[in-house]
mmCIF file of C-alpha atoms in Angstrom:
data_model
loop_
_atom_site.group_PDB
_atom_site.id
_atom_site.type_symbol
_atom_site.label_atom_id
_atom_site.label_comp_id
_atom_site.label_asym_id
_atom_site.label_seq_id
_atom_site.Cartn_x
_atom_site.Cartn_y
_atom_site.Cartn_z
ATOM 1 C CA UNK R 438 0.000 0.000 0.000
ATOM 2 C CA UNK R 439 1.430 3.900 -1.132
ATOM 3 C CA UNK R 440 2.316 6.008 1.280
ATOM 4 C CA UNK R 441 0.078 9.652 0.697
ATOM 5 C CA UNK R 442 2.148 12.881 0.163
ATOM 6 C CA UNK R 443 1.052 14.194 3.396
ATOM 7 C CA UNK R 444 2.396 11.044 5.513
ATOM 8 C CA UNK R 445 5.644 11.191 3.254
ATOM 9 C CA UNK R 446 6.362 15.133 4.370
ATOM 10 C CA UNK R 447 5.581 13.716 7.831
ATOM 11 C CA UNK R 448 7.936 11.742 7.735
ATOM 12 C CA UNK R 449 10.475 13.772 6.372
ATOM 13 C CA UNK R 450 9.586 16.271 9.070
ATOM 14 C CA UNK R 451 10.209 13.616 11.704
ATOM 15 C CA UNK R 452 13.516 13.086 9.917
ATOM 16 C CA UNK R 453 14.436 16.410 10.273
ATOM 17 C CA UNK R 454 13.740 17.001 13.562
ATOM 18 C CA UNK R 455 15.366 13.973 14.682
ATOM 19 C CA UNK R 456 18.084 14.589 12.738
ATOM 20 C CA UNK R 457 18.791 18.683 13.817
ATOM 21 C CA UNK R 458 18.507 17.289 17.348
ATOM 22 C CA UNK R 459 21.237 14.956 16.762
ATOM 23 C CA UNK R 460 23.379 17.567 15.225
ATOM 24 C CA UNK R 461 22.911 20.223 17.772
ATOM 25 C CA UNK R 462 23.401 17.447 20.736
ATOM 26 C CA UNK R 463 26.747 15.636 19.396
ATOM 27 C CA UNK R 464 28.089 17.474 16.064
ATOM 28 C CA UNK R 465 27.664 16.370 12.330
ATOM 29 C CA UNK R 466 29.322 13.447 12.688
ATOM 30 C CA UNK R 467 26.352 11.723 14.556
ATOM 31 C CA UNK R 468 23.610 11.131 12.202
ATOM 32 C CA UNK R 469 23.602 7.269 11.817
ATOM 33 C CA UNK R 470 21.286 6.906 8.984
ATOM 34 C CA UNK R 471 19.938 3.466 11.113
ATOM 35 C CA UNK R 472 19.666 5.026 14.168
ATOM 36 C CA UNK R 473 18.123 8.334 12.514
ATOM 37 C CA UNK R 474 15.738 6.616 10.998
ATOM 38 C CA UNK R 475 14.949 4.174 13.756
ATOM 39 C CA UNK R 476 14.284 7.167 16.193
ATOM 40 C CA UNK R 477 11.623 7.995 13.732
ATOM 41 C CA UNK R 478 10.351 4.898 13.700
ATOM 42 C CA UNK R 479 10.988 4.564 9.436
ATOM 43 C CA UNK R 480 12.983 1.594 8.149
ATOM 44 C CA UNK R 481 16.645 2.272 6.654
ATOM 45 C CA UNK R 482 15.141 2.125 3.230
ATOM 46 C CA UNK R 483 12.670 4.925 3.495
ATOM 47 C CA UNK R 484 15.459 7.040 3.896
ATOM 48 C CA UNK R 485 16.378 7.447 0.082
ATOM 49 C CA UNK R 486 12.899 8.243 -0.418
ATOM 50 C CA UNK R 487 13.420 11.674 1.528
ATOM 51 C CA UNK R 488 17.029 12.015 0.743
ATOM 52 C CA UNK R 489 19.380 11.643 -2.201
ATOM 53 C CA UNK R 490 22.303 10.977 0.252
ATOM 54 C CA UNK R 491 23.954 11.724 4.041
ATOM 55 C CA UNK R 492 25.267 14.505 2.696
ATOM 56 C CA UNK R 493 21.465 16.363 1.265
ATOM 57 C CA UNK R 494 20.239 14.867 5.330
ATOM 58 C CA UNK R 495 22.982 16.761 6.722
ATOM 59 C CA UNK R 496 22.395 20.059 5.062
ATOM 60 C CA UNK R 497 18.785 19.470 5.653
ATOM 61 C CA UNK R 498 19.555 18.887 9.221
ATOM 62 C CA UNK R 499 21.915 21.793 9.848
ATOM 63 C CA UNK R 500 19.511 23.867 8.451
ATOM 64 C CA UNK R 501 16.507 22.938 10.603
ATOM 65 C CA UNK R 502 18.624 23.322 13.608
ATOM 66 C CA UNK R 503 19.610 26.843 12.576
ATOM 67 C CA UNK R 504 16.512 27.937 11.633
ATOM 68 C CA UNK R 505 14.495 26.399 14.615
ATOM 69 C CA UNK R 506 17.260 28.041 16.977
ATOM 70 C CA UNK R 507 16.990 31.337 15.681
ATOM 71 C CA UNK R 508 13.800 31.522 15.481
ATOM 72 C CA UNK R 509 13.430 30.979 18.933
ATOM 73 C CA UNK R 510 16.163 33.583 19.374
ATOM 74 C CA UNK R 511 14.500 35.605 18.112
ATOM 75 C CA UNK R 512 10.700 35.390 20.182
ATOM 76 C CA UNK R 513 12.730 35.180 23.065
ATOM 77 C CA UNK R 514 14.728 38.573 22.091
ATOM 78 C CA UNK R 515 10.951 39.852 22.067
ATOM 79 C CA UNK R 516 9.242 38.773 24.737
ATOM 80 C CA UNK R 517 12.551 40.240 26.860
ATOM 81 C CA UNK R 518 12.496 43.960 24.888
ATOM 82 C CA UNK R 519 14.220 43.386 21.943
ATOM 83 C CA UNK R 520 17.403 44.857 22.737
ATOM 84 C CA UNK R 521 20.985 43.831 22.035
ATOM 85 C CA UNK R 522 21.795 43.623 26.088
ATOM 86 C CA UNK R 523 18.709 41.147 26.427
ATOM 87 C CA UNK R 524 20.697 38.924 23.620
ATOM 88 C CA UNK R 525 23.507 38.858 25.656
ATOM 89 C CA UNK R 526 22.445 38.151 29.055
ATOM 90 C CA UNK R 527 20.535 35.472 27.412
ATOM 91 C CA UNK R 528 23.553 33.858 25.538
ATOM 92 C CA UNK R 529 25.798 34.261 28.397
ATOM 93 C CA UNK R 530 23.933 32.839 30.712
ATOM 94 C CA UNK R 531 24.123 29.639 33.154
ATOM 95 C CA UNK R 532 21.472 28.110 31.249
ATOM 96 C CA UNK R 533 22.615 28.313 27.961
ATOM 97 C CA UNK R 534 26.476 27.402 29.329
ATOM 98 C CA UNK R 535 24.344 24.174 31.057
ATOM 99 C CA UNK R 536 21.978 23.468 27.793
ATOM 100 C CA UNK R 537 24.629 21.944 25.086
ATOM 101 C CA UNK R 538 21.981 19.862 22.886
ATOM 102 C CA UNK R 539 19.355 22.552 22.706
ATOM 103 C CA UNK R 540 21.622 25.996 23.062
ATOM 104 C CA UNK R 541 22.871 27.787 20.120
ATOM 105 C CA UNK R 542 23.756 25.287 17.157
ATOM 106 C CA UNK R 543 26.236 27.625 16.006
ATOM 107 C CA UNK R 544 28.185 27.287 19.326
ATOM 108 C CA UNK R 545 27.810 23.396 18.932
ATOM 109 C CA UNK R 546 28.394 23.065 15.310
ATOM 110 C CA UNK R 547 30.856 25.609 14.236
ATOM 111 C CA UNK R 548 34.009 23.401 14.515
ATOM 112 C CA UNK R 549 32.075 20.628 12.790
ATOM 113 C CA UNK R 550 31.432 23.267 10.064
ATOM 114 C CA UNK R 551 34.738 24.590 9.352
ATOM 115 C CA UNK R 552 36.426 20.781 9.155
ATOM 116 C CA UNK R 553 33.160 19.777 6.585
ATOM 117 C CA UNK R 554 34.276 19.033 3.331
ATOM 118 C CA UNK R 555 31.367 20.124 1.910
ATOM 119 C CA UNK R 556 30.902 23.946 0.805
ATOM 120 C CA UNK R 557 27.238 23.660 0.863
ATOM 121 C CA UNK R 558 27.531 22.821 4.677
ATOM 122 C CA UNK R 559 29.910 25.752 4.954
ATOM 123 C CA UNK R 560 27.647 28.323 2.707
ATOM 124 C CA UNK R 561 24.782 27.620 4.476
ATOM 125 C CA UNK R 562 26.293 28.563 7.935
ATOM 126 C CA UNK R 563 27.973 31.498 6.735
ATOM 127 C CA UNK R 564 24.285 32.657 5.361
ATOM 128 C CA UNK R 565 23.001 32.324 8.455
ATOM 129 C CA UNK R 566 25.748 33.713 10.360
ATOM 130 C CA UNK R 567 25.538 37.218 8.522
ATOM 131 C CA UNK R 568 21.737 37.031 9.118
ATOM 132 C CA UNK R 569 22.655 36.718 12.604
ATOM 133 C CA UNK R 570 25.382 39.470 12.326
ATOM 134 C CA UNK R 571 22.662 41.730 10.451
ATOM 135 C CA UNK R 572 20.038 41.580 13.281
ATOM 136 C CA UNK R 573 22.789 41.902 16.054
ATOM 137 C CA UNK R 574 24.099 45.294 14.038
ATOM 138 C CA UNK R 575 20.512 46.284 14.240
ATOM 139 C CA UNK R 576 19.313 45.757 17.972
ATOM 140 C CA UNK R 577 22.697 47.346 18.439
ATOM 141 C CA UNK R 578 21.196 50.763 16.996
ATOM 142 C CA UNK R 579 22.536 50.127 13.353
ATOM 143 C CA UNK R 580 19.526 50.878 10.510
ATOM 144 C CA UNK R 581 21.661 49.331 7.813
ATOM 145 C CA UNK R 582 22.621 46.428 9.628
ATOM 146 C CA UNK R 583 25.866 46.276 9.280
ATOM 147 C CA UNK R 584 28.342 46.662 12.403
ATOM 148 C CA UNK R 585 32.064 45.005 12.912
ATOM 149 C CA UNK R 586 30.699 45.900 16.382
ATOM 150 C CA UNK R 587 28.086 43.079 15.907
ATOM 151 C CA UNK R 588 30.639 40.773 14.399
ATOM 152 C CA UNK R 589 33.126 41.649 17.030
ATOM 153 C CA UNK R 590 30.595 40.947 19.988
ATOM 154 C CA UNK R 591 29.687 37.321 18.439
ATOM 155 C CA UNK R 592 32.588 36.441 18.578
ATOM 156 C CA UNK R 593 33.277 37.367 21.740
ATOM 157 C CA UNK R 594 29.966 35.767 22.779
ATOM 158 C CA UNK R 595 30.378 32.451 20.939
ATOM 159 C CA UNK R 596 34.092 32.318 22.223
ATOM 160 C CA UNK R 597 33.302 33.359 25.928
ATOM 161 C CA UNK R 598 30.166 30.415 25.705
ATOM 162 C CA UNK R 599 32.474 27.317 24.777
ATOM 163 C CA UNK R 600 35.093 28.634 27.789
ATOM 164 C CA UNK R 601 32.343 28.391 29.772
ATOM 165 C CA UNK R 602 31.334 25.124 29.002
ATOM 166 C CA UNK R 603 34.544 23.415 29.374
ATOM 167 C CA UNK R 604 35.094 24.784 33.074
ATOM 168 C CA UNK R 605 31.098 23.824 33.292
ATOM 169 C CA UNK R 606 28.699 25.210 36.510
ATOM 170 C CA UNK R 607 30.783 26.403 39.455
ATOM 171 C CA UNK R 608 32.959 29.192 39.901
ATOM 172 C CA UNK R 609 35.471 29.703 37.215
ATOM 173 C CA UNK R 610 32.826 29.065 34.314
ATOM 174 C CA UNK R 611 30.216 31.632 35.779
ATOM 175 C CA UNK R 612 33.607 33.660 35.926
ATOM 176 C CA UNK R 613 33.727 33.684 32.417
ATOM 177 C CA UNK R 614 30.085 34.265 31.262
ATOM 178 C CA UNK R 615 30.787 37.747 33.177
ATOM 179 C CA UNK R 616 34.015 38.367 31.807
ATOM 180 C CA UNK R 617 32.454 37.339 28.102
ATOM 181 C CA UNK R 618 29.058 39.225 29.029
ATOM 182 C CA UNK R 619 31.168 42.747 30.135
ATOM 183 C CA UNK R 620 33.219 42.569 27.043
ATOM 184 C CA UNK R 621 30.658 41.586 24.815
ATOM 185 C CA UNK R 622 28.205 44.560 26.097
ATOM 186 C CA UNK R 623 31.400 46.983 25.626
ATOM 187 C CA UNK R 624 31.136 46.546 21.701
ATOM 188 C CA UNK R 625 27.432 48.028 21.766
ATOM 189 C CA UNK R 626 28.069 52.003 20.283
ATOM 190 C CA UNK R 627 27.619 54.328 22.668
ATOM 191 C CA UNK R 628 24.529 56.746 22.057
ATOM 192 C CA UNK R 629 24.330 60.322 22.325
ATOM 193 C CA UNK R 630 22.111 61.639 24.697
ATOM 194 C CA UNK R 631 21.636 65.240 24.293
#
């Protein structure tokens, strides 16, 4: 008996899903097409109905995690005022040091990323990354958008995150969300007021 087209995109949503949760949790290198597809409860075979190859799953993958991450990002930013010091407590914080598998998939995957043979992989980050970059420039008081202020506090944010998480909860990683948190906020333009 056929499968219909809306049980096939199910399917391949449950793919996805289980697949940019793998990714975000344990890097690139953990999507075992079995155990992929066995987590959504499809046989091995189905899978090259939904996907040419590893490779098209993987892009597919890395893409749902980015998109599902910022996206939440970016409610979050909301719901706390929008502003680029919101962004930062939120990054910085215990939580997000604590929450590996569902934090920022750029923090978990960028290593993965720049080692991937494949320049789609790479492309696709990069897009996302000056998305990222553009909104940052933005809730930092930039119309256009662009900022090496916003690039500048990324990558302090991004670099002061994985410190963190290597020293993990206790003293010296809460240490360093401050330290990353202070130097990140000291990138934000200072505004006239007058």
């Amino acid at each position: 008996m056929g499968h219909s087209q809306a049980e096939k995109a199910e399917s391949r949503e449950r793919i996805l899903d289980a697949a940019a949760a793998r990714i975000r949790a344990g890097g690139l290198d953990n999507l075992s097409i079995d155990a992929l597809m066995q987590q959504a409860s499809l046989t091995r075979g189905g899978f090259y109905g939904h996907f040419r190859s590893r490779s098209a799953l993987t892009l597919a993958a890395l893409g749902r995690a980015l998109d599902g991450a910022f996206a939440s990002q970016r409610a979050a930013q909301q719901r706390a005022g929008g502003g680029f010091r919101s962004l930062v407590a939120r990054y910085l914080s215990r939580a997000h040091r604590d929450g590996i598998g569902q934090g920022c998939p750029i923090a978990s995957l960028a290593a993965d990323v720049a080692r991937c043979d494949d320049p789609q992989v790479r492309a696709l980050m990069a897009e996302r990354l000056d998305g990222v970059f553009e909104r940052t420039a933005r809730s930092m008081g930039e119309p256009d958008g662009k900022s090496d202020a916003a690039v500048a506090a990324w990558s302090t944010m991004l670099g002061g995150l994985l410190l963190a998480r290597v020293y993990g909860p206790g003293a010296r990683g809460d240490e360093i969300l401050a330290i990353a948190r202070q130097a990140a906020l000291a990138q934000e333009p200072a505004r006239d007021v007058g």
